[in-house]
Amino acid sequence: MMLSRTADHLFWMARYMERAENTARMLDVNYQTSLLPQSAHMSEQGWRGLLSISELTWGFSKKYQAVDARNVMDFMVRDETNASSIVACLRAARENARAVRGALTTEVWETQNQTWLEFNRLLADGAFERDPSSFFEWVKFRSHLSRGVTVGTMLQDEALHFLRIGTFLERADNTARLLDVKFQALAGGDYFGPDTKEGMEVDFYHWSAILRSVSGFEIYRKVYRNVIHPEKVAELLILRPDMPRSLAACMNDVVDNLQRVANEQSDETLRRAGRLRADLQYGRIDEILATGLHAYLTEFLDRVNDLGVGISRDFLVPMAA
């Protein structure tokens, strides 16, 4: 059985790398959306929503007065006092990798280390200010590379399973947060109105942005072959097991990998994970929307957080109370 401290470092290395990618995805989409014609109020609401997704509103307000693109991106990319910033996540991923170099292949360690070194070089060279979108694409690419090298070079043993559990638990959490905040914002109708030509165009761009933030725009077109409907976006990102970043796909991977590392004290955690997967597997989007999407996603986030606590208790170094 793997040492709990080693499993802990692997789990959090993967979570932090996935979190860095998710943050880059959301920032990139928000930045590109902010370039569209819109009111100053609507633009500010978009950035406020981004802080809300990551539960950073309070921390941001302590350091900045204005909620605008420059301040939010600075806070979420390179502010070292923000534990969820990209710089903090990449540093944490590298430190966790360094602590368990013996459990990683040389390629995995070198990918993590090179990402951290190159990230700092790009920041120092002003690449972020010159072209934020290219900078965010680079972060996403390095996360893809890290995941690919991990799967392509590591023995399929407990080390890999803990890495995968961390990745997909983090991804499920992020997709649910993104959906919840974006649907609430758009449900508020803070635009021309969906029945006007301008409103339909704004509506299309915003739903497209949500899909692009999870690499789902082309998948949506392939699956549904029609104009973008909010309920179909929700169905794709919650219930479709063949959509890589959906809640259903994430929970399938979490349960599959949990089963492979199961021990005598993990029965309850595995049961809860399996039940959450079953709810997604047999769920229907009309029932979810009828009971309320916000309530559904809030409950999902609570259950994912509960799973994280259970995994820490059963396998890892226990979380501080």
mmCIF file with all atom_site columns, N, CA and C in Angstrom, residues 155-209:
data_model
loop_
_atom_site.group_PDB
_atom_site.id
_atom_site.type_symbol
_atom_site.label_atom_id
_atom_site.label_alt_id
_atom_site.label_comp_id
_atom_site.label_asym_id
_atom_site.label_entity_id
_atom_site.label_seq_id
_atom_site.pdbx_PDB_ins_code
_atom_site.Cartn_x
_atom_site.Cartn_y
_atom_site.Cartn_z
_atom_site.occupancy
_atom_site.B_iso_or_equiv
_atom_site.pdbx_formal_charge
_atom_site.auth_seq_id
_atom_site.auth_comp_id
_atom_site.auth_asym_id
_atom_site.auth_atom_id
_atom_site.pdbx_PDB_model_num
ATOM 1   N N  . LEU A 1 155 ? 3.751   3.897  -14.782 1.00 0.00 ? 155 LEU A N  1
ATOM 2   C CA . LEU A 1 155 ? 3.158   2.585  -14.539 1.00 0.00 ? 155 LEU A CA 1
ATOM 3   C C  . LEU A 1 155 ? 1.724   2.776  -14.069 1.00 0.00 ? 155 LEU A C  1
ATOM 4   N N  . GLN A 1 156 ? 0.831   1.923  -14.526 1.00 0.00 ? 156 GLN A N  1
ATOM 5   C CA . GLN A 1 156 ? -0.569  2.068  -14.134 1.00 0.00 ? 156 GLN A CA 1
ATOM 6   C C  . GLN A 1 156 ? -0.801  1.428  -12.769 1.00 0.00 ? 156 GLN A C  1
ATOM 7   N N  . ASP A 1 157 ? -0.235  2.098  -11.769 1.00 0.00 ? 157 ASP A N  1
ATOM 8   C CA . ASP A 1 157 ? -0.350  1.605  -10.397 1.00 0.00 ? 157 ASP A CA 1
ATOM 9   C C  . ASP A 1 157 ? -1.031  2.665  -9.536  1.00 0.00 ? 157 ASP A C  1
ATOM 10  N N  . GLU A 1 158 ? -0.904  2.544  -8.220  1.00 0.00 ? 158 GLU A N  1
ATOM 11  C CA . GLU A 1 158 ? -1.602  3.465  -7.323  1.00 0.00 ? 158 GLU A CA 1
ATOM 12  C C  . GLU A 1 158 ? -1.203  4.916  -7.536  1.00 0.00 ? 158 GLU A C  1
ATOM 13  N N  . ALA A 1 159 ? 0.051   5.168  -7.861  1.00 0.00 ? 159 ALA A N  1
ATOM 14  C CA . ALA A 1 159 ? 0.509   6.546  -8.073  1.00 0.00 ? 159 ALA A CA 1
ATOM 15  C C  . ALA A 1 159 ? -0.307  7.222  -9.170  1.00 0.00 ? 159 ALA A C  1
ATOM 16  N N  . LEU A 1 160 ? -0.474  6.523  -10.283 1.00 0.00 ? 160 LEU A N  1
ATOM 17  C CA . LEU A 1 160 ? -1.257  7.081  -11.392 1.00 0.00 ? 160 LEU A CA 1
ATOM 18  C C  . LEU A 1 160 ? -2.715  7.256  -10.994 1.00 0.00 ? 160 LEU A C  1
ATOM 19  N N  . HIS A 1 161 ? -3.255  6.309  -10.242 1.00 0.00 ? 161 HIS A N  1
ATOM 20  C CA . HIS A 1 161 ? -4.670  6.404  -9.857  1.00 0.00 ? 161 HIS A CA 1
ATOM 21  C C  . HIS A 1 161 ? -4.928  7.624  -8.970  1.00 0.00 ? 161 HIS A C  1
ATOM 22  N N  . PHE A 1 162 ? -4.016  7.913  -8.042  1.00 0.00 ? 162 PHE A N  1
ATOM 23  C CA . PHE A 1 162 ? -4.203  9.090  -7.194  1.00 0.00 ? 162 PHE A CA 1
ATOM 24  C C  . PHE A 1 162 ? -4.067  10.384 -7.991  1.00 0.00 ? 162 PHE A C  1
ATOM 25  N N  . LEU A 1 163 ? -3.190  10.400 -8.969  1.00 0.00 ? 163 LEU A N  1
ATOM 26  C CA . LEU A 1 163 ? -3.094  11.554 -9.860  1.00 0.00 ? 163 LEU A CA 1
ATOM 27  C C  . LEU A 1 163 ? -4.400  11.775 -10.614 1.00 0.00 ? 163 LEU A C  1
ATOM 28  N N  . ARG A 1 164 ? -4.981  10.683 -11.107 1.00 0.00 ? 164 ARG A N  1
ATOM 29  C CA . ARG A 1 164 ? -6.223  10.784 -11.878 1.00 0.00 ? 164 ARG A CA 1
ATOM 30  C C  . ARG A 1 164 ? -7.404  11.203 -10.986 1.00 0.00 ? 164 ARG A C  1
ATOM 31  N N  . ILE A 1 165 ? -7.454  10.677 -9.777  1.00 0.00 ? 165 ILE A N  1
ATOM 32  C CA . ILE A 1 165 ? -8.527  11.067 -8.856  1.00 0.00 ? 165 ILE A CA 1
ATOM 33  C C  . ILE A 1 165 ? -8.461  12.574 -8.597  1.00 0.00 ? 165 ILE A C  1
ATOM 34  N N  . GLY A 1 166 ? -7.265  13.093 -8.351  1.00 0.00 ? 166 GLY A N  1
ATOM 35  C CA . GLY A 1 166 ? -7.097  14.526 -8.113  1.00 0.00 ? 166 GLY A CA 1
ATOM 36  C C  . GLY A 1 166 ? -7.531  15.355 -9.305  1.00 0.00 ? 166 GLY A C  1
ATOM 37  N N  . THR A 1 167 ? -7.137  14.924 -10.496 1.00 0.00 ? 167 THR A N  1
ATOM 38  C CA . THR A 1 167 ? -7.491  15.652 -11.720 1.00 0.00 ? 167 THR A CA 1
ATOM 39  C C  . THR A 1 167 ? -8.998  15.756 -11.900 1.00 0.00 ? 167 THR A C  1
ATOM 40  N N  . PHE A 1 168 ? -9.697  14.634 -11.800 1.00 0.00 ? 168 PHE A N  1
ATOM 41  C CA . PHE A 1 168 ? -11.117 14.627 -12.149 1.00 0.00 ? 168 PHE A CA 1
ATOM 42  C C  . PHE A 1 168 ? -12.008 15.176 -11.034 1.00 0.00 ? 168 PHE A C  1
ATOM 43  N N  . LEU A 1 169 ? -11.556 15.076 -9.799  1.00 0.00 ? 169 LEU A N  1
ATOM 44  C CA . LEU A 1 169 ? -12.311 15.706 -8.713  1.00 0.00 ? 169 LEU A CA 1
ATOM 45  C C  . LEU A 1 169 ? -12.253 17.225 -8.867  1.00 0.00 ? 169 LEU A C  1
ATOM 46  N N  . GLU A 1 170 ? -11.078 17.735 -9.180  1.00 0.00 ? 170 GLU A N  1
ATOM 47  C CA . GLU A 1 170 ? -10.911 19.177 -9.393  1.00 0.00 ? 170 GLU A CA 1
ATOM 48  C C  . GLU A 1 170 ? -11.711 19.646 -10.604 1.00 0.00 ? 170 GLU A C  1
ATOM 49  N N  . ARG A 1 171 ? -11.705 18.868 -11.659 1.00 0.00 ? 171 ARG A N  1
ATOM 50  C CA . ARG A 1 171 ? -12.415 19.244 -12.884 1.00 0.00 ? 171 ARG A CA 1
ATOM 51  C C  . ARG A 1 171 ? -13.928 19.274 -12.656 1.00 0.00 ? 171 ARG A C  1
ATOM 52  N N  . ALA A 1 172 ? -14.436 18.285 -11.934 1.00 0.00 ? 172 ALA A N  1
ATOM 53  C CA . ALA A 1 172 ? -15.872 18.257 -11.627 1.00 0.00 ? 172 ALA A CA 1
ATOM 54  C C  . ALA A 1 172 ? -16.271 19.495 -10.838 1.00 0.00 ? 172 ALA A C  1
ATOM 55  N N  . ASP A 1 173 ? -15.479 19.837 -9.849  1.00 0.00 ? 173 ASP A N  1
ATOM 56  C CA . ASP A 1 173 ? -15.739 21.012 -9.024  1.00 0.00 ? 173 ASP A CA 1
ATOM 57  C C  . ASP A 1 173 ? -15.782 22.269 -9.887  1.00 0.00 ? 173 ASP A C  1
ATOM 58  N N  . ASN A 1 174 ? -14.811 22.418 -10.785 1.00 0.00 ? 174 ASN A N  1
ATOM 59  C CA . ASN A 1 174 ? -14.730 23.620 -11.611 1.00 0.00 ? 174 ASN A CA 1
ATOM 60  C C  . ASN A 1 174 ? -15.887 23.725 -12.593 1.00 0.00 ? 174 ASN A C  1
ATOM 61  N N  . THR A 1 175 ? -16.233 22.622 -13.263 1.00 0.00 ? 175 THR A N  1
ATOM 62  C CA . THR A 1 175 ? -17.328 22.656 -14.233 1.00 0.00 ? 175 THR A CA 1
ATOM 63  C C  . THR A 1 175 ? -18.639 23.028 -13.543 1.00 0.00 ? 175 THR A C  1
ATOM 64  N N  . ALA A 1 176 ? -18.869 22.494 -12.363 1.00 0.00 ? 176 ALA A N  1
ATOM 65  C CA . ALA A 1 176 ? -20.099 22.810 -11.627 1.00 0.00 ? 176 ALA A CA 1
ATOM 66  C C  . ALA A 1 176 ? -20.136 24.282 -11.227 1.00 0.00 ? 176 ALA A C  1
ATOM 67  N N  . ARG A 1 177 ? -19.009 24.805 -10.761 1.00 0.00 ? 177 ARG A N  1
ATOM 68  C CA . ARG A 1 177 ? -18.950 26.229 -10.375 1.00 0.00 ? 177 ARG A CA 1
ATOM 69  C C  . ARG A 1 177 ? -19.204 27.133 -11.575 1.00 0.00 ? 177 ARG A C  1
ATOM 70  N N  . LEU A 1 178 ? -18.552 26.813 -12.676 1.00 0.00 ? 178 LEU A N  1
ATOM 71  C CA . LEU A 1 178 ? -18.690 27.606 -13.892 1.00 0.00 ? 178 LEU A CA 1
ATOM 72  C C  . LEU A 1 178 ? -20.152 27.644 -14.349 1.00 0.00 ? 178 LEU A C  1
ATOM 73  N N  . LEU A 1 179 ? -20.765 26.477 -14.406 1.00 0.00 ? 179 LEU A N  1
ATOM 74  C CA . LEU A 1 179 ? -22.171 26.388 -14.817 1.00 0.00 ? 179 LEU A CA 1
ATOM 75  C C  . LEU A 1 179 ? -23.074 27.191 -13.892 1.00 0.00 ? 179 LEU A C  1
ATOM 76  N N  . ASP A 1 180 ? -22.874 27.041 -12.607 1.00 0.00 ? 180 ASP A N  1
ATOM 77  C CA . ASP A 1 180 ? -23.741 27.691 -11.629 1.00 0.00 ? 180 ASP A CA 1
ATOM 78  C C  . ASP A 1 180 ? -23.687 29.208 -11.773 1.00 0.00 ? 180 ASP A C  1
ATOM 79  N N  . VAL A 1 181 ? -22.484 29.767 -11.788 1.00 0.00 ? 181 VAL A N  1
ATOM 80  C CA . VAL A 1 181 ? -22.331 31.226 -11.836 1.00 0.00 ? 181 VAL A CA 1
ATOM 81  C C  . VAL A 1 181 ? -22.790 31.790 -13.174 1.00 0.00 ? 181 VAL A C  1
ATOM 82  N N  . LYS A 1 182 ? -22.403 31.142 -14.271 1.00 0.00 ? 182 LYS A N  1
ATOM 83  C CA . LYS A 1 182 ? -22.758 31.661 -15.593 1.00 0.00 ? 182 LYS A CA 1
ATOM 84  C C  . LYS A 1 182 ? -24.265 31.574 -15.851 1.00 0.00 ? 182 LYS A C  1
ATOM 85  N N  . PHE A 1 183 ? -24.886 30.480 -15.420 1.00 0.00 ? 183 PHE A N  1
ATOM 86  C CA . PHE A 1 183 ? -26.330 30.357 -15.630 1.00 0.00 ? 183 PHE A CA 1
ATOM 87  C C  . PHE A 1 183 ? -27.084 31.388 -14.797 1.00 0.00 ? 183 PHE A C  1
ATOM 88  N N  . GLN A 1 184 ? -26.629 31.623 -13.586 1.00 0.00 ? 184 GLN A N  1
ATOM 89  C CA . GLN A 1 184 ? -27.284 32.626 -12.746 1.00 0.00 ? 184 GLN A CA 1
ATOM 90  C C  . GLN A 1 184 ? -27.170 34.011 -13.360 1.00 0.00 ? 184 GLN A C  1
ATOM 91  N N  . ALA A 1 185 ? -25.967 34.332 -13.877 1.00 0.00 ? 185 ALA A N  1
ATOM 92  C CA . ALA A 1 185 ? -25.740 35.647 -14.476 1.00 0.00 ? 185 ALA A CA 1
ATOM 93  C C  . ALA A 1 185 ? -26.621 35.850 -15.698 1.00 0.00 ? 185 ALA A C  1
ATOM 94  N N  . LEU A 1 186 ? -26.686 34.837 -16.547 1.00 0.00 ? 186 LEU A N  1
ATOM 95  C CA . LEU A 1 186 ? -27.462 34.972 -17.778 1.00 0.00 ? 186 LEU A CA 1
ATOM 96  C C  . LEU A 1 186 ? -28.962 34.891 -17.512 1.00 0.00 ? 186 LEU A C  1
ATOM 97  N N  . ALA A 1 187 ? -29.331 34.156 -16.483 1.00 0.00 ? 187 ALA A N  1
ATOM 98  C CA . ALA A 1 187 ? -30.753 34.077 -16.133 1.00 0.00 ? 187 ALA A CA 1
ATOM 99  C C  . ALA A 1 187 ? -31.276 35.430 -15.667 1.00 0.00 ? 187 ALA A C  1
ATOM 100 N N  . GLY A 1 188 ? -30.336 36.275 -15.194 1.00 0.00 ? 188 GLY A N  1
ATOM 101 C CA . GLY A 1 188 ? -30.729 37.609 -14.757 1.00 0.00 ? 188 GLY A CA 1
ATOM 102 C C  . GLY A 1 188 ? -31.135 38.512 -15.897 1.00 0.00 ? 188 GLY A C  1
ATOM 103 N N  . GLY A 1 189 ? -30.833 38.098 -17.147 1.00 0.00 ? 189 GLY A N  1
ATOM 104 C CA . GLY A 1 189 ? -31.258 38.872 -18.309 1.00 0.00 ? 189 GLY A CA 1
ATOM 105 C C  . GLY A 1 189 ? -30.607 40.229 -18.400 1.00 0.00 ? 189 GLY A C  1
ATOM 106 N N  . ASP A 1 190 ? -29.341 40.336 -17.999 1.00 0.00 ? 190 ASP A N  1
ATOM 107 C CA . ASP A 1 190 ? -28.653 41.625 -17.998 1.00 0.00 ? 190 ASP A CA 1
ATOM 108 C C  . ASP A 1 190 ? -28.116 41.943 -19.389 1.00 0.00 ? 190 ASP A C  1
ATOM 109 N N  . TYR A 1 191 ? -29.019 42.001 -20.367 1.00 0.00 ? 191 TYR A N  1
ATOM 110 C CA . TYR A 1 191 ? -28.645 42.374 -21.732 1.00 0.00 ? 191 TYR A CA 1
ATOM 111 C C  . TYR A 1 191 ? -29.905 42.890 -22.415 1.00 0.00 ? 191 TYR A C  1
ATOM 112 N N  . PHE A 1 192 ? -29.902 43.026 -23.721 1.00 0.00 ? 192 PHE A N  1
ATOM 113 C CA . PHE A 1 192 ? -31.009 43.671 -24.424 1.00 0.00 ? 192 PHE A CA 1
ATOM 114 C C  . PHE A 1 192 ? -32.327 42.928 -24.282 1.00 0.00 ? 192 PHE A C  1
ATOM 115 N N  . GLY A 1 193 ? -32.246 41.651 -23.976 1.00 0.00 ? 193 GLY A N  1
ATOM 116 C CA . GLY A 1 193 ? -33.458 40.828 -23.931 1.00 0.00 ? 193 GLY A CA 1
ATOM 117 C C  . GLY A 1 193 ? -33.381 39.775 -25.019 1.00 0.00 ? 193 GLY A C  1
ATOM 118 N N  . PRO A 1 194 ? -33.644 38.511 -24.710 1.00 0.00 ? 194 PRO A N  1
ATOM 119 C CA . PRO A 1 194 ? -33.415 37.407 -25.642 1.00 0.00 ? 194 PRO A CA 1
ATOM 120 C C  . PRO A 1 194 ? -34.308 37.444 -26.882 1.00 0.00 ? 194 PRO A C  1
ATOM 121 N N  . ASP A 1 195 ? -35.383 38.249 -26.840 1.00 0.00 ? 195 ASP A N  1
ATOM 122 C CA . ASP A 1 195 ? -36.287 38.261 -27.979 1.00 0.00 ? 195 ASP A CA 1
ATOM 123 C C  . ASP A 1 195 ? -35.919 39.301 -29.037 1.00 0.00 ? 195 ASP A C  1
ATOM 124 N N  . THR A 1 196 ? -34.929 40.138 -28.730 1.00 0.00 ? 196 THR A N  1
ATOM 125 C CA . THR A 1 196 ? -34.482 41.109 -29.709 1.00 0.00 ? 196 THR A CA 1
ATOM 126 C C  . THR A 1 196 ? -33.302 40.551 -30.475 1.00 0.00 ? 196 THR A C  1
ATOM 127 N N  . LYS A 1 197 ? -33.045 41.136 -31.649 1.00 0.00 ? 197 LYS A N  1
ATOM 128 C CA . LYS A 1 197 ? -31.920 40.674 -32.468 1.00 0.00 ? 197 LYS A CA 1
ATOM 129 C C  . LYS A 1 197 ? -30.606 40.833 -31.702 1.00 0.00 ? 197 LYS A C  1
ATOM 130 N N  . GLU A 1 198 ? -30.451 42.016 -31.047 1.00 0.00 ? 198 GLU A N  1
ATOM 131 C CA . GLU A 1 198 ? -29.213 42.252 -30.297 1.00 0.00 ? 198 GLU A CA 1
ATOM 132 C C  . GLU A 1 198 ? -29.093 41.283 -29.131 1.00 0.00 ? 198 GLU A C  1
ATOM 133 N N  . GLY A 1 199 ? -30.235 41.051 -28.472 1.00 0.00 ? 199 GLY A N  1
ATOM 134 C CA . GLY A 1 199 ? -30.222 40.132 -27.331 1.00 0.00 ? 199 GLY A CA 1
ATOM 135 C C  . GLY A 1 199 ? -29.859 38.723 -27.743 1.00 0.00 ? 199 GLY A C  1
ATOM 136 N N  . MET A 1 200 ? -30.379 38.273 -28.871 1.00 0.00 ? 200 MET A N  1
ATOM 137 C CA . MET A 1 200 ? -30.059 36.930 -29.351 1.00 0.00 ? 200 MET A CA 1
ATOM 138 C C  . MET A 1 200 ? -28.582 36.793 -29.686 1.00 0.00 ? 200 MET A C  1
ATOM 139 N N  . GLU A 1 201 ? -28.003 37.863 -30.245 1.00 0.00 ? 201 GLU A N  1
ATOM 140 C CA . GLU A 1 201 ? -26.575 37.818 -30.581 1.00 0.00 ? 201 GLU A CA 1
ATOM 141 C C  . GLU A 1 201 ? -25.719 37.761 -29.320 1.00 0.00 ? 201 GLU A C  1
ATOM 142 N N  . VAL A 1 202 ? -26.063 38.621 -28.355 1.00 0.00 ? 202 VAL A N  1
ATOM 143 C CA . VAL A 1 202 ? -25.314 38.612 -27.085 1.00 0.00 ? 202 VAL A CA 1
ATOM 144 C C  . VAL A 1 202 ? -25.464 37.264 -26.407 1.00 0.00 ? 202 VAL A C  1
ATOM 145 N N  . ASP A 1 203 ? -26.715 36.756 -26.386 1.00 0.00 ? 203 ASP A N  1
ATOM 146 C CA . ASP A 1 203 ? -27.008 35.459 -25.795 1.00 0.00 ? 203 ASP A CA 1
ATOM 147 C C  . ASP A 1 203 ? -26.139 34.371 -26.423 1.00 0.00 ? 203 ASP A C  1
ATOM 148 N N  . PHE A 1 204 ? -26.070 34.360 -27.761 1.00 0.00 ? 204 PHE A N  1
ATOM 149 C CA . PHE A 1 204 ? -25.278 33.360 -28.478 1.00 0.00 ? 204 PHE A CA 1
ATOM 150 C C  . PHE A 1 204 ? -23.809 33.439 -28.069 1.00 0.00 ? 204 PHE A C  1
ATOM 151 N N  . TYR A 1 205 ? -23.259 34.647 -28.041 1.00 0.00 ? 205 TYR A N  1
ATOM 152 C CA . TYR A 1 205 ? -21.843 34.796 -27.702 1.00 0.00 ? 205 TYR A CA 1
ATOM 153 C C  . TYR A 1 205 ? -21.550 34.332 -26.279 1.00 0.00 ? 205 TYR A C  1
ATOM 154 N N  . HIS A 1 206 ? -22.464 34.605 -25.373 1.00 0.00 ? 206 HIS A N  1
ATOM 155 C CA . HIS A 1 206 ? -22.210 34.202 -23.982 1.00 0.00 ? 206 HIS A CA 1
ATOM 156 C C  . HIS A 1 206 ? -22.326 32.690 -23.785 1.00 0.00 ? 206 HIS A C  1
ATOM 157 N N  . TRP A 1 207 ? -23.324 32.063 -24.406 1.00 0.00 ? 207 TRP A N  1
ATOM 158 C CA . TRP A 1 207 ? -23.407 30.604 -24.315 1.00 0.00 ? 207 TRP A CA 1
ATOM 159 C C  . TRP A 1 207 ? -22.225 29.959 -25.030 1.00 0.00 ? 207 TRP A C  1
ATOM 160 N N  . SER A 1 208 ? -21.825 30.552 -26.147 1.00 0.00 ? 208 SER A N  1
ATOM 161 C CA . SER A 1 208 ? -20.643 30.051 -26.856 1.00 0.00 ? 208 SER A CA 1
ATOM 162 C C  . SER A 1 208 ? -19.414 30.145 -25.958 1.00 0.00 ? 208 SER A C  1
ATOM 163 N N  . ALA A 1 209 ? -19.303 31.248 -25.221 1.00 0.00 ? 209 ALA A N  1
ATOM 164 C CA . ALA A 1 209 ? -18.148 31.446 -24.330 1.00 0.00 ? 209 ALA A CA 1
ATOM 165 C C  . ALA A 1 209 ? -18.096 30.382 -23.245 1.00 0.00 ? 209 ALA A C  1
#
